[in-house]
Backbone as numpy.savetxt, mean C-alpha at the origin, in Angstrom:
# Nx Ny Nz CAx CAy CAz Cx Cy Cz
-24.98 -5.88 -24.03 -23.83 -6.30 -24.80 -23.11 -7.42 -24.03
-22.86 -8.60 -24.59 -22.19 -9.84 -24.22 -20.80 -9.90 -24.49
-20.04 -9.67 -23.09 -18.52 -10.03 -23.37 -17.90 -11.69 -23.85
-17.18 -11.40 -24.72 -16.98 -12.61 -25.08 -15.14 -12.94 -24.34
-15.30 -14.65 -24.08 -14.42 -14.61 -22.87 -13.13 -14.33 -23.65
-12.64 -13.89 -24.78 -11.28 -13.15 -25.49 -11.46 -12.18 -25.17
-12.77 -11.26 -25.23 -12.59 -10.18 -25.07 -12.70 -9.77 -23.94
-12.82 -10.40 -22.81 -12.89 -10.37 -21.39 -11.38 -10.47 -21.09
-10.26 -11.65 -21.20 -9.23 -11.63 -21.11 -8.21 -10.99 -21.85
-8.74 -9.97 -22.98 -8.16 -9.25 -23.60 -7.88 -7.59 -22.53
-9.46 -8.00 -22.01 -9.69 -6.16 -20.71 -8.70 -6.83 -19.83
-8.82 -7.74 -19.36 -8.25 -8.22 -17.91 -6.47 -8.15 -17.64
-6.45 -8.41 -19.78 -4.54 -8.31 -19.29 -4.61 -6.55 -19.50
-5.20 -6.02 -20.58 -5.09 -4.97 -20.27 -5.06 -3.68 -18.95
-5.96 -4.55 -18.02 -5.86 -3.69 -16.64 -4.71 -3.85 -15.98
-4.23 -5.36 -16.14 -3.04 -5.85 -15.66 -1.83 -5.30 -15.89
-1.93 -4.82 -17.70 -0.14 -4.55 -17.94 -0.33 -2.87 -17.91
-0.93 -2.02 -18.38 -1.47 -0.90 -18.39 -1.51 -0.14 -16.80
-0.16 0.65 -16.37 -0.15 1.54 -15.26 -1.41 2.80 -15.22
-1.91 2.72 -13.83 -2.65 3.13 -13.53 -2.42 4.25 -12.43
-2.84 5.48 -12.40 -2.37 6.98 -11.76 -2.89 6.77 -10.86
-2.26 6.77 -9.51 -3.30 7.54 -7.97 -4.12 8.41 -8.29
-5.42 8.66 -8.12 -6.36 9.42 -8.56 -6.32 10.51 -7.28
-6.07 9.85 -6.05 -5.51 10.77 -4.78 -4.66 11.40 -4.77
-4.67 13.03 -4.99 -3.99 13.99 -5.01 -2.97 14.33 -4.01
-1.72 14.78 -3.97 -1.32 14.92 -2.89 -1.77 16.31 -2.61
-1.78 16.23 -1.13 -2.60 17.61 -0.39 -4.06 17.00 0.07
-4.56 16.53 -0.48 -5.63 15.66 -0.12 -5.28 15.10 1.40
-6.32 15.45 2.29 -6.89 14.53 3.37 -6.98 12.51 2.83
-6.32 11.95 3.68 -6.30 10.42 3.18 -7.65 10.31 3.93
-8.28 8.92 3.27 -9.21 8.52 3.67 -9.03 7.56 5.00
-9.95 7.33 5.93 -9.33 6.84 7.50 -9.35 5.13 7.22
-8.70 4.36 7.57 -7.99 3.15 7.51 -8.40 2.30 8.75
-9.23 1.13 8.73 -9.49 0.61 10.29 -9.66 -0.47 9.80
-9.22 -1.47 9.81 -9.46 -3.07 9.00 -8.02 -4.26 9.58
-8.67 -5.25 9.43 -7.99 -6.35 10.29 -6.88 -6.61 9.90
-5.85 -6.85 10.63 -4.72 -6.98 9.78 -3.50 -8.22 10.47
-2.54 -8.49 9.33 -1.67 -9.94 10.18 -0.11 -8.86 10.14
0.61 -9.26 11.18 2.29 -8.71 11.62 2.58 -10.40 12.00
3.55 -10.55 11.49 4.21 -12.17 12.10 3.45 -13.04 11.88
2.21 -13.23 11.11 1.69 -14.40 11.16 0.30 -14.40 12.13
0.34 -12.96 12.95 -0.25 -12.81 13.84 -1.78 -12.01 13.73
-2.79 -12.47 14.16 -3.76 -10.95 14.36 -3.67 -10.34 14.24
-3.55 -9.04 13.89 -3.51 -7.04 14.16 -4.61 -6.78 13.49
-4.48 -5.46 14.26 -5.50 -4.35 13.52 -4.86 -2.84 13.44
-5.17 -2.33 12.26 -4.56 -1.32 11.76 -5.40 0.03 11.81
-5.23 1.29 12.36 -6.08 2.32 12.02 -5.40 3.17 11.69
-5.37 4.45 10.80 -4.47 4.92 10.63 -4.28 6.44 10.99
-5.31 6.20 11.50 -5.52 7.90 12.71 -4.31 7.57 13.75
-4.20 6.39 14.30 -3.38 5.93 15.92 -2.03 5.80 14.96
-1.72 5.02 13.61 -0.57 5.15 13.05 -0.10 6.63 12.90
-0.31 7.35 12.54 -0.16 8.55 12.65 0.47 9.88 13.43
-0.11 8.77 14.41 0.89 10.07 15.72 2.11 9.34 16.55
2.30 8.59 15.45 3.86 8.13 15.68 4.92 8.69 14.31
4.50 9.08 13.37 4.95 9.66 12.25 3.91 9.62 11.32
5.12 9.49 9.75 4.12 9.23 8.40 4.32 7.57 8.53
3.40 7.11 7.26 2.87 6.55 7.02 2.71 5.42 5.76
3.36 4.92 4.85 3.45 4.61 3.72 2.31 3.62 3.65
1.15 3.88 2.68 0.59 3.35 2.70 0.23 2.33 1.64
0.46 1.08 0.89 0.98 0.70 -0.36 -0.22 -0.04 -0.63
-0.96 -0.28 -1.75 -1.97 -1.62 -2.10 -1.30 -2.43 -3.25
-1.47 -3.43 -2.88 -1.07 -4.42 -3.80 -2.17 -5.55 -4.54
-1.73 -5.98 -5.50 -2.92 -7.19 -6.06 -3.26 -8.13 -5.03
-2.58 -9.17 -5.25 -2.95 -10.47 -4.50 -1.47 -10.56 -3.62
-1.73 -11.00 -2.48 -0.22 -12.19 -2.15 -0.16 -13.30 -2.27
1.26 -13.36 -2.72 1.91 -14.39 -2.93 1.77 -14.73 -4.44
1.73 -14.01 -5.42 1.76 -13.51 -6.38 3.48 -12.82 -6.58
3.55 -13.51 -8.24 5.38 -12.59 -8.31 5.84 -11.33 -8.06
5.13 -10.24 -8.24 5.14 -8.99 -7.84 5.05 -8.71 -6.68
3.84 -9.36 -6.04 3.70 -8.60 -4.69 4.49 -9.25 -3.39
5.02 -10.27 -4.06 6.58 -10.81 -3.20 7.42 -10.29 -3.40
7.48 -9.79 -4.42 8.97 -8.70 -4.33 8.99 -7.53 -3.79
7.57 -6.83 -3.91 7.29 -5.61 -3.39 7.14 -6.13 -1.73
7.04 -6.67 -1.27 6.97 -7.24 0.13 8.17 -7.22 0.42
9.11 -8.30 0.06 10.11 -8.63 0.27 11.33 -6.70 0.20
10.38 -6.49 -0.63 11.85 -4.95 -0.59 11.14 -4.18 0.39
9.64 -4.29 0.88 9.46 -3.07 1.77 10.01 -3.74 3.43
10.05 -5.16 3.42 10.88 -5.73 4.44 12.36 -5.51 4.67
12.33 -5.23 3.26 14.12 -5.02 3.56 14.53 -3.42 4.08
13.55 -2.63 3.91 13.59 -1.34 3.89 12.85 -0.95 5.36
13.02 -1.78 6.29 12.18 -1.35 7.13 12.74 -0.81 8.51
14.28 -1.03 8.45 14.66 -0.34 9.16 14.81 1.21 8.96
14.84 1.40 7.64 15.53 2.57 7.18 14.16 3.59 7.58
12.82 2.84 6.93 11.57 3.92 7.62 11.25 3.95 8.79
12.15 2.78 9.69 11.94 3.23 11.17 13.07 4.53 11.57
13.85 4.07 11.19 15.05 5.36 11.52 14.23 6.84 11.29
13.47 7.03 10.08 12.67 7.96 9.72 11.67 8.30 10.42
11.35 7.38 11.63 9.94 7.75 11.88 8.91 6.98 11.45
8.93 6.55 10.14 7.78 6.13 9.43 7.57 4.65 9.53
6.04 4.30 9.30 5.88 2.92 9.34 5.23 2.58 7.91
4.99 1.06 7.70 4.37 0.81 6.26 2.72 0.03 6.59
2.48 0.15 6.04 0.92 -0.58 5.49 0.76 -1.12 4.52
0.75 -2.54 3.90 0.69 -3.17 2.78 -0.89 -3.61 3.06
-2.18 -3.36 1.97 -2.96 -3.58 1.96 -3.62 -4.22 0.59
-4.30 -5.42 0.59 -4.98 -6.04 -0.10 -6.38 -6.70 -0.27
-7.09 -7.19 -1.32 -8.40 -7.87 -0.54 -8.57 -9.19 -0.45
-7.56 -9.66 -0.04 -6.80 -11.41 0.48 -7.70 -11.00 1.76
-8.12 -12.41 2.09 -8.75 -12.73 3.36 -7.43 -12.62 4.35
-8.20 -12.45 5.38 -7.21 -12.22 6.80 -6.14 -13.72 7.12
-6.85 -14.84 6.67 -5.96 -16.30 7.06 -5.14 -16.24 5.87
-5.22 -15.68 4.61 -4.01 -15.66 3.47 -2.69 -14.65 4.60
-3.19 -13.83 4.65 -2.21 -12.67 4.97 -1.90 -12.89 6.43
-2.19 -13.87 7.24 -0.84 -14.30 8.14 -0.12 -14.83 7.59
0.06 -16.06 6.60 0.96 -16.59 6.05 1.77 -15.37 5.38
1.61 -14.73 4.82 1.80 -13.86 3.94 2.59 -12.76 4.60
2.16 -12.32 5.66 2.83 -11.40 6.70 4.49 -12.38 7.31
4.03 -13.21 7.87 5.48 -13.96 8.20 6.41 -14.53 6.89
5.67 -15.36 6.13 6.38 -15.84 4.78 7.37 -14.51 4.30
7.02 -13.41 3.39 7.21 -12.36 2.65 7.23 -11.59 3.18
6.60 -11.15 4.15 6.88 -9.37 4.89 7.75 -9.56 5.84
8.48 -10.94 6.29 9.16 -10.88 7.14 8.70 -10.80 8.59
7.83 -10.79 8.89 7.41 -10.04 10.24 7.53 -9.09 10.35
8.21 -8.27 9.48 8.31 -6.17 9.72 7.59 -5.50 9.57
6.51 -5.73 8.80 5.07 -5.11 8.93 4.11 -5.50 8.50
3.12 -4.88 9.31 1.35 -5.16 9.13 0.79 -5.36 7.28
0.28 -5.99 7.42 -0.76 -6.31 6.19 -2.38 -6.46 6.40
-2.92 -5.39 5.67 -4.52 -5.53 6.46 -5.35 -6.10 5.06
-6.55 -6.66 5.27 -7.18 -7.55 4.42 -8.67 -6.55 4.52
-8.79 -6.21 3.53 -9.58 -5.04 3.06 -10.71 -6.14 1.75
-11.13 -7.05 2.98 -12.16 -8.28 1.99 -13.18 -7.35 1.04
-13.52 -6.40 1.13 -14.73 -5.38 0.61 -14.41 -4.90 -0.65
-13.17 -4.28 0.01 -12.37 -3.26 -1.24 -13.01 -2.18 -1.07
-12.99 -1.71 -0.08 -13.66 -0.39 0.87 -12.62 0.59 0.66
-11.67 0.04 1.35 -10.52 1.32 1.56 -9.42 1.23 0.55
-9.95 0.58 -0.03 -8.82 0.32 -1.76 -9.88 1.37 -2.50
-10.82 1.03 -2.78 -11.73 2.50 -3.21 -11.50 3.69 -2.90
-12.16 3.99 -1.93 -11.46 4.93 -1.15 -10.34 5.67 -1.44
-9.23 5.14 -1.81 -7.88 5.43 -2.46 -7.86 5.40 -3.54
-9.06 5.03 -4.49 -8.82 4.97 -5.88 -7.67 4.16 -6.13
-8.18 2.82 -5.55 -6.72 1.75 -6.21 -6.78 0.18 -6.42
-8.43 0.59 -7.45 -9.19 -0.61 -7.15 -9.42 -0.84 -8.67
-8.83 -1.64 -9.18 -8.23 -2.58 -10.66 -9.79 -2.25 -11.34
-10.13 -1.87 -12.83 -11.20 -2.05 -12.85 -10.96 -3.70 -14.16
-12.04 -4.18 -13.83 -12.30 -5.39 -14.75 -12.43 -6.62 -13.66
-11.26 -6.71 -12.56 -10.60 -7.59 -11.76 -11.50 -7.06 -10.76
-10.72 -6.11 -10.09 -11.55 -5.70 -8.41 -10.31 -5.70 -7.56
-9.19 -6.71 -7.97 -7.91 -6.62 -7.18 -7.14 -4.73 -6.54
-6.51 -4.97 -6.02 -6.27 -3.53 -5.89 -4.78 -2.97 -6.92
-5.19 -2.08 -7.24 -3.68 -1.56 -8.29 -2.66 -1.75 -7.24
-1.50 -1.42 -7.78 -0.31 -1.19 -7.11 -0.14 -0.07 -7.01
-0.30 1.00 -5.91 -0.39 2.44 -5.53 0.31 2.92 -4.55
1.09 3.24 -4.38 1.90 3.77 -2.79 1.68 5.06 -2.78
0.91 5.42 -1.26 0.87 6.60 -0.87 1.59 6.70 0.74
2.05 8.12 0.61 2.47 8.58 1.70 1.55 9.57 2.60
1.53 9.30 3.74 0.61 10.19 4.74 1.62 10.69 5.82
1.28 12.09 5.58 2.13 13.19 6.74 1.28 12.64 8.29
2.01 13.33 8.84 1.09 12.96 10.44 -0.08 13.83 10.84
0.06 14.82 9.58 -1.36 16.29 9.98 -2.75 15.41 9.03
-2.39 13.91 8.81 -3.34 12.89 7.81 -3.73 13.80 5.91
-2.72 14.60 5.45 -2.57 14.67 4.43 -1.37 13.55 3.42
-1.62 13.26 2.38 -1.11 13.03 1.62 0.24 13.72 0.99
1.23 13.06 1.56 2.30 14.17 0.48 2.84 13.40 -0.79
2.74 11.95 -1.24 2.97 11.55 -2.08 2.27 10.62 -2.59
2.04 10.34 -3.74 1.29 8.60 -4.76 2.32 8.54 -5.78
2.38 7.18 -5.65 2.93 6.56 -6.76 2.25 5.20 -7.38
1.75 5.31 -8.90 1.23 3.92 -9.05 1.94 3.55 -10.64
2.31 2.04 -10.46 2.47 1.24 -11.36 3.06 -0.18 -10.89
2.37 -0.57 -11.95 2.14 -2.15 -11.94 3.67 -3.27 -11.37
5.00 -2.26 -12.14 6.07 -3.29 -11.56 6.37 -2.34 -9.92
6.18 -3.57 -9.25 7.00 -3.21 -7.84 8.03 -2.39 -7.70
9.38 -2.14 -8.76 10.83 -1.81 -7.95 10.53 -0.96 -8.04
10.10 0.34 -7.78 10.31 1.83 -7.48 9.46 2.11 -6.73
8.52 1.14 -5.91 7.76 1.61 -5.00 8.42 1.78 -3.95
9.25 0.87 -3.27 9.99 1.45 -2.26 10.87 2.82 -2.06
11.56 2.52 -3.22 12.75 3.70 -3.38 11.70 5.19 -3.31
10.97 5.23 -3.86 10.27 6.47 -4.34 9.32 6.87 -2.73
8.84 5.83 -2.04 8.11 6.07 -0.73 9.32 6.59 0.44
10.54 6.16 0.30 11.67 6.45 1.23 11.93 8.25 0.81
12.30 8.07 -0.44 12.83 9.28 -0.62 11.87 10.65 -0.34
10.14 10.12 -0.43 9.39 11.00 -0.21 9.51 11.10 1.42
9.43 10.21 1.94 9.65 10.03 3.74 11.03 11.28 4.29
12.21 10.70 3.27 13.00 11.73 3.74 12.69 13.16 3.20
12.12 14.05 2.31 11.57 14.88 2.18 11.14 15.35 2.80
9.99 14.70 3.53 8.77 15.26 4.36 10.03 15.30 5.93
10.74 14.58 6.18 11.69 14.43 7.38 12.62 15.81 7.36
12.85 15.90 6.43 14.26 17.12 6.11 13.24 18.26 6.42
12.37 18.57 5.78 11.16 19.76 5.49 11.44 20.13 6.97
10.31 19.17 7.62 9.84 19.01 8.98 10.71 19.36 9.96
12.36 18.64 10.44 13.37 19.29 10.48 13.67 20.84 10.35
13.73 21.10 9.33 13.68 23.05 9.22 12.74 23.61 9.69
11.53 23.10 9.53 10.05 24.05 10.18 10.60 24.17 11.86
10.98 23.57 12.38 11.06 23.58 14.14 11.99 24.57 14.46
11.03 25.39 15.35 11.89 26.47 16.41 13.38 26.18 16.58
């Protein structure tokens, strides 16, 4: 069967405007995270076993950078980044932008406040079930990872503003919880 290119850009906005569910359950074991990544403009590399035993974890995929959405969603998880350090927690913005997009991209829009890893494969966007079908881009998905590497929260849809708010408030959850569990 031959797609015809209307009906190709008919699927394509459809994947686009059409919110899409974390298929990753919370309680679920996250899948392990090791891919190159830019902070400041700079080199890094991200794993998320070693992120981990510094707290949780927010782990977010986005489409493309530098794209209208995923500048805003950048731009608010920059703005929010003291508040998940106060928490403990750090962020992970991940996409399948080559590693030389996402230095620009890391200093431009993330501010320098956090890592962005370039997941050229779409390995660990799979993995997460957060991998656009039609496109290949990655959905817009925020997950949270406890430090025991379970999942305690997903959130997916296409507009940015509640990804932050909704990853904080799960952060303080898991913070308050955690808090009471101790001797």
């Amino acid at each position: 069967m031959r797609m015809t290119f209307s009906s190709l850009a008919a699927a394509i906005a459809l994947a686009l405007t059409t919110p899409g569910w974390a298929a990753l359950e919370v309680g679920t074991p996250a899948p392990a995270i090791d891919l190159p990544a830019a902070l400041a403009g700079q080199d890094s590399h991200f794993v998320l076993s070693e992120a981990l035993k510094q707290g949780p974890v927010v782990v977010y995929f986005y489409p493309k950078a530098f794209t209208s959405g995923c500048t805003v969603e950048a731009h608010l998880f920059a703005e929010a980044m003291d508040d998940f350090k106060a928490l403990g927690a750090s962020v992970i913005g991940i996409s399948n932008d080559d590693i030389l997009t996402l230095h620009k991209f890391s200093l431009s829009e993330c501010g320098g406040k956090f890592p962005v890893a370039a997941d050229e494969k779409s390995q660990v966007i799979a993995a997460y079930d957060a991998k656009m079908p039609v496109v290949g881009n990655a959905k817009r998905v925020s997950y949270v990872v406890a430090p025991s590497g379970e999942i305690i929260y997903s959130y997916s849809a296409m507009s940015p503003q509640e990804h932050v708010k909704n990853t904080m408030q799960a952060v303080r959850g898991w913070r308050n919880q955690a808090s009471t569990e101790k001797p």
